[in-house]
């Protein structure tokens, strides 16, 4: 809410001519708006807001609209690139420090920082990976400004993020990390001398192996547990962690088959699922959860094909734009554009992977992390592109006042309606 308040203040104080929107800016705003409005329409037809753990999920459908407001504000007053890089690094360092303290000092098997261990480990892994981007992409003049201790701090931040992921036992993140590492290695192949690239890969692999075989790390235990859960599930025992997740996906597929176009709606999904649980179709442990442990399955079952398309657009359109800018940045030899385009692509790919086995976008920390990192990467990318006279898409200046005003009034209307419904 603090970020939204600052965004509104910025929009009110800054001149309309500042931060002119281009066609790709408007495309990002549209996917945020459509995803949010479809979720709000689903809430309206079902008469129920998301609950989430501890009742923290009630505002989730409005958050993409808030992210659009922040995007409009940051396009007028872009954040500092160095604040981004050191913010990511400090976040990864704190995540690694908290995980190490809880695991080694307090003796917790899966550290979670007072939240669900899965989003904690996933976001820490992403922050650690983003810390590597500064070392891989920001070479030349900008890299020359970094001292040895600063480079060492970035390396330590990357290791801390990986350590937090390993200690948290997030198996979904471990599946996604090879893809993230491959993207970083592709960028390194373009940006770094071959010897340094080989050294980077060797250090990364050695670090992963060392963390995986830490005496008290949960990697081998978690992998073994997963194999055992799968074996028990094939034998008809669905009460394990992996077994319940497979049961939820099976229930989700059955829900999708019954209402594929518009889905069951917010709250009604749980009611129908629990009815089938009472009939003995699924394990009773499934009813403990308010989601289906997959963004894709959960969104498809709740909002049907329409909701699934909005989710895919939220992923794929920004990913396509980030990849496009990265390719153009390589051709123009603009390393700052490459760095922020790579960071944005990593954010989208990471959450696409995380969302396969966990409903990250229905978790307050997960959704906040995705929207915040996505909008920050996009605004920093556009700042770098425009400051270097980078050839991008033409600004749609005639649409700028209309888009700004529409977003401001839309958010005010939605918030007022929410308050009146309480």
Coordinates of C-alpha atoms in Angstrom, one line a residue:
X1 CA 0.0 0.0 0.0
X2 CA 2.9 2.3 0.6
X3 CA 4.1 1.8 -3.0
X4 CA 0.6 2.6 -4.3
X5 CA 0.4 5.7 -2.2
X6 CA 3.7 6.9 -3.5
X7 CA 2.6 6.1 -7.0
X8 CA -0.6 8.2 -6.7
X9 CA 1.4 11.1 -5.3
X10 CA 3.9 10.8 -8.2
X11 CA 1.1 10.7 -10.7
X12 CA -0.6 13.8 -9.2
X13 CA 2.7 15.8 -8.8
X14 CA 4.5 15.0 -12.1
X15 CA 3.8 16.5 -15.4
X16 CA 1.7 14.5 -17.9
X17 CA 4.4 14.9 -20.5
X18 CA 7.0 13.0 -18.4
X19 CA 7.5 9.4 -19.1
X20 CA 5.6 9.1 -22.3
X21 CA 4.1 5.7 -22.9
X22 CA 4.9 3.6 -25.9
X23 CA 2.8 0.8 -27.4
X24 CA 4.6 -1.8 -25.4
X25 CA 4.0 0.1 -22.1
X26 CA 0.3 0.1 -22.9
X27 CA 0.4 -3.7 -23.8
X28 CA 1.9 -4.4 -20.3
X29 CA -0.8 -2.2 -18.7
X30 CA -3.5 -4.0 -20.6
X31 CA -2.5 -7.5 -19.5
X32 CA -2.3 -6.4 -15.9
X33 CA -5.8 -4.7 -16.2
X34 CA -7.4 -7.7 -17.9
X35 CA -6.0 -10.2 -15.4
X36 CA -7.2 -8.1 -12.5
X37 CA -10.7 -7.3 -13.9
X38 CA -11.4 -10.9 -14.8
X39 CA -10.4 -11.9 -11.2
X40 CA -12.7 -9.2 -9.9
X41 CA -15.5 -10.3 -12.1
X42 CA -15.1 -13.8 -10.8
X43 CA -15.3 -12.4 -7.2
X44 CA -18.4 -10.5 -8.1
X45 CA -20.3 -13.5 -9.7
X46 CA -19.3 -15.8 -6.8
X47 CA -19.9 -13.2 -4.0
X48 CA -16.7 -14.2 -2.3
X49 CA -13.2 -12.7 -2.1
X50 CA -10.0 -14.8 -1.8
X51 CA -9.2 -15.7 1.8
X52 CA -5.6 -16.9 1.8
X53 CA -3.5 -17.8 4.9
X54 CA -4.6 -15.6 7.8
X55 CA -7.1 -13.7 5.7
X56 CA -4.3 -11.9 3.8
X57 CA -5.6 -12.7 0.3
X58 CA -8.6 -10.3 0.2
X59 CA -6.9 -7.6 -1.8
X60 CA -5.2 -9.9 -4.2
X61 CA -7.5 -9.3 -7.2
X62 CA -6.8 -5.6 -7.1
X63 CA -3.1 -5.9 -6.9
X64 CA -2.4 -6.1 -10.6
X65 CA -4.3 -2.8 -11.0
X66 CA -2.1 -1.3 -8.3
X67 CA 1.0 -2.6 -10.1
X68 CA -0.2 -0.7 -13.2
X69 CA -0.4 2.5 -11.1
X70 CA 3.2 1.9 -9.9
X71 CA 4.3 1.3 -13.5
X72 CA 2.8 4.6 -14.6
X73 CA 4.5 6.4 -11.8
X74 CA 7.9 4.7 -12.4
X75 CA 7.7 5.5 -16.1
X76 CA 7.5 9.2 -15.1
X77 CA 10.1 9.0 -12.3
X78 CA 12.2 5.9 -13.0
X79 CA 14.0 4.2 -10.1
X80 CA 17.8 4.1 -9.9
X81 CA 19.5 1.1 -11.5
X82 CA 22.0 0.8 -8.7
X83 CA 19.2 0.8 -6.2
X84 CA 17.7 -2.2 -8.1
X85 CA 21.0 -4.1 -8.2
X86 CA 21.9 -3.6 -4.6
X87 CA 18.3 -4.1 -3.4
X88 CA 18.3 -7.5 -5.1
X89 CA 21.6 -8.4 -3.6
X90 CA 20.7 -7.3 -0.1
X91 CA 17.4 -9.2 -0.3
X92 CA 19.3 -12.4 -1.3
X93 CA 21.8 -11.8 1.5
X94 CA 19.0 -11.4 4.1
X95 CA 17.2 -14.5 2.8
X96 CA 20.3 -16.6 3.0
X97 CA 21.2 -15.2 6.5
X98 CA 17.6 -15.9 7.8
X99 CA 17.6 -19.4 6.3
X100 CA 21.0 -20.2 7.8
X101 CA 20.0 -18.9 11.2
X102 CA 16.7 -20.8 11.4
X103 CA 18.2 -24.0 10.0
X104 CA 21.6 -24.3 11.7
X105 CA 20.9 -22.3 14.9
X106 CA 17.2 -22.8 15.6
X107 CA 17.3 -26.4 14.2
X108 CA 14.3 -25.9 11.8
X109 CA 14.3 -28.5 9.0
X110 CA 12.7 -26.1 6.5
X111 CA 13.3 -22.4 7.3
X112 CA 10.5 -20.1 6.2
X113 CA 10.9 -16.7 7.8
X114 CA 7.5 -16.9 9.3
X115 CA 5.8 -17.6 6.0
X116 CA 5.2 -20.6 3.7
X117 CA 8.6 -22.2 3.0
X118 CA 7.8 -22.6 -0.7
X119 CA 7.4 -18.9 -1.7
X120 CA 10.3 -18.1 0.7
X121 CA 12.7 -20.5 -1.0
X122 CA 11.4 -19.6 -4.5
X123 CA 11.8 -15.9 -4.2
X124 CA 15.2 -16.3 -2.5
X125 CA 16.4 -18.4 -5.4
X126 CA 15.2 -15.8 -7.9
X127 CA 16.9 -13.0 -6.0
X128 CA 20.1 -15.0 -5.9
X129 CA 19.9 -15.6 -9.7
X130 CA 19.2 -11.9 -10.4
X131 CA 22.4 -11.1 -8.4
X132 CA 24.4 -13.0 -11.0
X133 CA 23.0 -10.9 -13.8
X134 CA 24.9 -7.9 -12.6
X135 CA 28.2 -9.8 -12.8
X136 CA 27.3 -11.3 -16.2
X137 CA 25.7 -8.4 -18.0
X138 CA 27.1 -5.2 -16.5
X139 CA 30.6 -5.2 -18.0
X140 CA 32.8 -2.4 -19.4
X141 CA 32.3 1.1 -17.9
X142 CA 29.7 0.2 -15.4
X143 CA 31.5 -2.9 -14.2
X144 CA 34.6 -0.7 -13.8
X145 CA 32.8 1.2 -11.1
X146 CA 32.5 -1.9 -9.0
X147 CA 35.3 -2.6 -6.6
X148 CA 36.5 -6.0 -5.7
X149 CA 34.5 -6.1 -2.5
X150 CA 31.4 -5.1 -4.4
X151 CA 31.8 -7.9 -6.9
X152 CA 32.5 -10.3 -4.0
X153 CA 29.3 -9.0 -2.4
X154 CA 27.3 -9.8 -5.5
X155 CA 28.8 -13.3 -5.6
X156 CA 28.0 -13.8 -1.9
X157 CA 24.4 -12.6 -2.6
X158 CA 24.0 -15.2 -5.3
X159 CA 25.3 -17.9 -3.1
X160 CA 23.0 -16.8 -0.2
X161 CA 19.9 -17.0 -2.4
X162 CA 20.8 -20.5 -3.5
X163 CA 21.5 -21.5 0.1
X164 CA 18.1 -20.2 1.2
X165 CA 16.4 -22.2 -1.5
X166 CA 18.3 -25.4 -0.7
X167 CA 17.6 -25.1 3.1
X168 CA 13.9 -24.3 2.5
X169 CA 13.5 -27.6 0.7
X170 CA 11.5 -26.1 -2.3
X171 CA 11.7 -28.9 -4.8
X172 CA 9.8 -26.9 -7.4
X173 CA 12.5 -24.2 -7.3
X174 CA 15.2 -26.8 -7.9
X175 CA 13.4 -28.0 -11.0
X176 CA 13.2 -24.4 -12.3
X177 CA 16.7 -23.4 -11.5
X178 CA 18.4 -25.2 -14.4
X179 CA 16.3 -23.2 -16.8
X180 CA 17.3 -19.9 -15.1
X181 CA 21.0 -21.0 -15.0
X182 CA 20.8 -21.8 -18.7
X183 CA 19.4 -18.3 -19.5
X184 CA 22.2 -16.7 -17.4
X185 CA 24.8 -18.9 -19.2
X186 CA 23.4 -17.8 -22.6
X187 CA 23.8 -14.2 -21.6
X188 CA 27.3 -15.0 -20.3
X189 CA 28.2 -16.6 -23.6
X190 CA 27.4 -13.3 -25.3
X191 CA 28.9 -10.9 -22.7
X192 CA 31.8 -12.7 -21.1
X193 CA 35.1 -14.0 -22.5
X194 CA 35.0 -17.7 -22.9
X195 CA 37.4 -18.4 -20.1
X196 CA 35.4 -16.4 -17.6
X197 CA 32.2 -18.1 -18.8
X198 CA 33.7 -21.6 -18.2
X199 CA 34.9 -20.4 -14.8
X200 CA 31.4 -19.1 -14.0
X201 CA 29.7 -22.4 -14.9
X202 CA 32.3 -24.4 -13.0
X203 CA 31.9 -22.3 -9.8
X204 CA 28.1 -22.5 -10.1
X205 CA 28.1 -26.2 -10.5
X206 CA 30.5 -26.7 -7.6
X207 CA 28.5 -24.5 -5.4
X208 CA 25.3 -26.4 -6.1
X209 CA 26.9 -29.7 -5.4
X210 CA 28.4 -28.4 -2.2
X211 CA 25.1 -27.1 -1.0
X212 CA 23.2 -30.2 -2.0
X213 CA 25.5 -32.4 0.2
X214 CA 25.7 -30.2 3.2
X215 CA 25.6 -32.4 6.3
X216 CA 22.3 -30.9 7.5
X217 CA 20.8 -29.8 4.2
X218 CA 17.4 -31.3 3.2
X219 CA 18.1 -31.9 -0.5
X220 CA 18.8 -35.6 -0.4
X221 CA 16.0 -36.1 2.2
X222 CA 13.5 -34.1 0.2
X223 CA 14.3 -35.9 -3.1
X224 CA 14.1 -39.3 -1.4
X225 CA 10.8 -38.2 0.2
X226 CA 9.4 -37.3 -3.2
X227 CA 10.3 -40.6 -4.7
X228 CA 8.8 -42.4 -1.7
X229 CA 5.6 -40.3 -2.0
X230 CA 5.2 -41.1 -5.6
X231 CA 5.6 -44.8 -5.0
X232 CA 3.0 -44.7 -2.2
X233 CA 0.6 -42.8 -4.5
X234 CA 0.8 -45.4 -7.2
X235 CA -0.1 -48.0 -4.5
X236 CA -3.2 -46.0 -3.5
X237 CA -1.9 -44.0 -0.6
X238 CA -2.6 -40.3 -1.3
X239 CA -2.0 -38.8 2.1
X240 CA 1.6 -37.7 1.6
X241 CA 2.8 -34.3 0.5
X242 CA 3.3 -35.2 -3.2
X243 CA 0.2 -37.5 -3.1
X244 CA -2.0 -34.6 -2.0
X245 CA -0.6 -32.4 -4.7
X246 CA -1.4 -35.0 -7.3
X247 CA -4.9 -35.4 -5.8
X248 CA -5.4 -31.6 -6.1
X249 CA -4.4 -31.6 -9.7
X250 CA -6.7 -34.6 -10.4
X251 CA -9.5 -32.7 -8.7
X252 CA -8.7 -29.6 -10.7
X253 CA -8.8 -31.5 -14.0
X254 CA -12.2 -32.9 -13.1
X255 CA -13.5 -29.4 -12.2
X256 CA -12.2 -28.1 -15.5
X257 CA -14.0 -30.8 -17.5
X258 CA -17.3 -29.9 -15.9
X259 CA -17.0 -26.1 -16.5
X260 CA -14.3 -25.4 -19.0
X261 CA -15.3 -22.0 -20.3
X262 CA -15.9 -19.8 -17.3
X263 CA -14.8 -22.1 -14.5
X264 CA -16.4 -22.5 -11.0
X265 CA -15.7 -19.1 -9.5
X266 CA -14.0 -17.9 -6.4
X267 CA -15.1 -20.0 -3.4
X268 CA -17.4 -22.3 -5.4
X269 CA -14.3 -24.3 -6.5
X270 CA -13.6 -25.3 -2.9
X271 CA -17.3 -26.1 -2.2
X272 CA -17.5 -28.5 -5.2
X273 CA -14.1 -30.0 -4.4
X274 CA -15.1 -30.7 -0.8
X275 CA -18.4 -32.2 -1.9
X276 CA -16.4 -34.7 -4.0
X277 CA -14.1 -35.3 -1.1
X278 CA -17.1 -36.1 1.1
X279 CA -18.2 -38.6 -1.6
X280 CA -14.8 -40.4 -1.4
X281 CA -13.5 -39.4 -4.8
X282 CA -10.4 -37.7 -3.4
X283 CA -8.3 -37.8 -0.2
X284 CA -9.7 -35.8 2.7
X285 CA -6.4 -34.0 3.1
X286 CA -7.1 -32.0 -0.1
X287 CA -9.8 -30.0 1.8
X288 CA -7.1 -28.4 4.0
X289 CA -6.0 -26.1 1.2
X290 CA -7.7 -23.1 -0.4
X291 CA -5.9 -23.6 -3.7
X292 CA -4.9 -26.4 -6.1
X293 CA -1.1 -26.0 -5.8
X294 CA -0.7 -24.9 -9.4
X295 CA -1.4 -21.4 -10.8
X296 CA -2.3 -23.0 -14.2
X297 CA -4.6 -25.6 -12.8
X298 CA -6.2 -23.3 -10.2
X299 CA -6.8 -20.4 -12.6
X300 CA -8.2 -22.8 -15.3
X301 CA -10.6 -24.4 -12.8
X302 CA -11.7 -21.1 -11.2
X303 CA -12.0 -18.9 -14.3
X304 CA -12.1 -21.3 -17.2
X305 CA -10.5 -20.8 -20.6
X306 CA -11.0 -17.1 -20.2
X307 CA -8.9 -16.9 -17.0
X308 CA -6.3 -19.3 -18.4
X309 CA -5.8 -17.0 -21.4
X310 CA -5.4 -14.0 -19.1
X311 CA -2.8 -15.9 -17.1
X312 CA -0.9 -16.9 -20.2
X313 CA -1.0 -13.3 -21.5
X314 CA 0.4 -12.1 -18.1
X315 CA 3.3 -14.5 -18.6
X316 CA 4.0 -14.6 -22.3
X317 CA 3.5 -11.0 -23.5
X318 CA 6.1 -9.5 -21.0
X319 CA 8.4 -12.4 -21.7
X320 CA 8.2 -11.8 -25.4
X321 CA 8.9 -8.1 -25.0
X322 CA 11.9 -8.8 -22.6
X323 CA 13.4 -11.2 -25.1
X324 CA 12.9 -8.8 -27.9
X325 CA 14.7 -6.0 -26.1
X326 CA 17.5 -8.4 -25.1
X327 CA 18.1 -9.3 -28.7
X328 CA 18.1 -5.7 -29.8
X329 CA 20.3 -4.8 -26.9
X330 CA 22.8 -7.5 -28.1
X331 CA 22.8 -6.1 -31.6
X332 CA 23.2 -2.5 -30.3
X333 CA 25.8 -3.7 -27.7
X334 CA 23.9 -1.9 -25.0
X335 CA 24.8 -3.9 -21.9
X336 CA 22.4 -2.1 -19.6
X337 CA 19.4 -2.9 -21.8
X338 CA 20.6 -6.6 -21.9
X339 CA 20.9 -6.7 -18.1
X340 CA 17.4 -5.5 -17.4
X341 CA 15.8 -7.4 -20.3
X342 CA 17.5 -10.6 -19.0
X343 CA 16.3 -9.8 -15.4
X344 CA 12.7 -9.4 -16.6
X345 CA 12.9 -12.6 -18.6
X346 CA 14.2 -14.5 -15.5
X347 CA 11.4 -13.1 -13.4
X348 CA 8.7 -14.3 -15.8
X349 CA 10.3 -17.7 -16.5
X350 CA 10.9 -18.3 -12.8
X351 CA 7.3 -17.6 -11.8
X352 CA 6.0 -19.7 -14.7
X353 CA 8.0 -22.6 -13.4
X354 CA 7.2 -21.9 -9.7
X355 CA 3.5 -21.8 -10.6
X356 CA 3.5 -25.3 -12.1
X357 CA 3.6 -26.9 -8.6
X358 CA 2.5 -24.0 -6.3
X359 CA -0.2 -21.3 -6.6
X360 CA 2.3 -18.5 -6.2
X361 CA -0.1 -15.8 -7.6
X362 CA -2.6 -16.6 -4.9
X363 CA 0.0 -16.1 -2.2
X364 CA 0.4 -12.5 -1.0
X365 CA 4.2 -12.7 -1.0
X366 CA 4.3 -14.5 -4.3
X367 CA 2.0 -12.1 -6.1
X368 CA 3.7 -9.1 -4.6
X369 CA 7.1 -10.5 -5.6
X370 CA 6.0 -11.2 -9.2
X371 CA 4.3 -7.9 -9.8
X372 CA 6.9 -5.8 -8.1
X373 CA 9.9 -7.4 -9.8
X374 CA 8.1 -7.4 -13.2
X375 CA 7.2 -3.7 -13.1
X376 CA 10.6 -2.7 -11.7
X377 CA 12.5 -4.6 -14.5
X378 CA 10.2 -3.2 -17.2
X379 CA 10.6 0.5 -16.0
X380 CA 14.3 0.1 -15.6
X381 CA 14.6 -1.5 -19.1
X382 CA 12.6 1.4 -20.7
X383 CA 14.7 3.9 -18.8
X384 CA 17.9 2.3 -20.1
X385 CA 16.6 2.1 -23.6
X386 CA 15.4 5.7 -23.7
X387 CA 18.4 7.2 -22.0
X388 CA 20.7 5.6 -24.6
X389 CA 18.5 6.7 -27.5
X390 CA 17.7 3.1 -28.1
X391 CA 15.4 2.4 -31.0
X392 CA 12.3 0.8 -29.6
X393 CA 8.6 1.2 -30.4
X394 CA 7.1 4.6 -31.1
X395 CA 5.6 6.4 -28.2
X396 CA 1.8 6.6 -28.3
X397 CA 1.7 10.1 -26.8
X398 CA -2.0 10.7 -27.7
X399 CA -2.9 7.8 -25.5
X400 CA -0.8 8.7 -22.5
X401 CA -3.3 11.1 -20.7
X402 CA -6.2 8.7 -21.4
X403 CA -4.4 5.6 -20.1
X404 CA -3.2 7.5 -17.0
X405 CA -6.6 8.9 -16.2
X406 CA -8.4 5.6 -16.8
X407 CA -6.1 3.7 -14.5
X408 CA -6.4 6.3 -11.7
X409 CA -10.2 6.4 -11.8
X410 CA -10.5 2.6 -12.2
X411 CA -8.4 1.9 -9.1
X412 CA -10.4 4.5 -7.1
X413 CA -13.7 2.9 -8.2
X414 CA -12.6 -0.7 -7.4
X415 CA -11.3 0.3 -4.0
X416 CA -14.5 2.2 -3.1
X417 CA -16.7 -0.7 -4.2
X418 CA -14.6 -3.0 -2.1
X419 CA -14.9 -0.8 1.0
X420 CA -18.7 -0.4 0.5
X421 CA -19.1 -4.2 0.3
X422 CA -17.5 -4.7 3.7

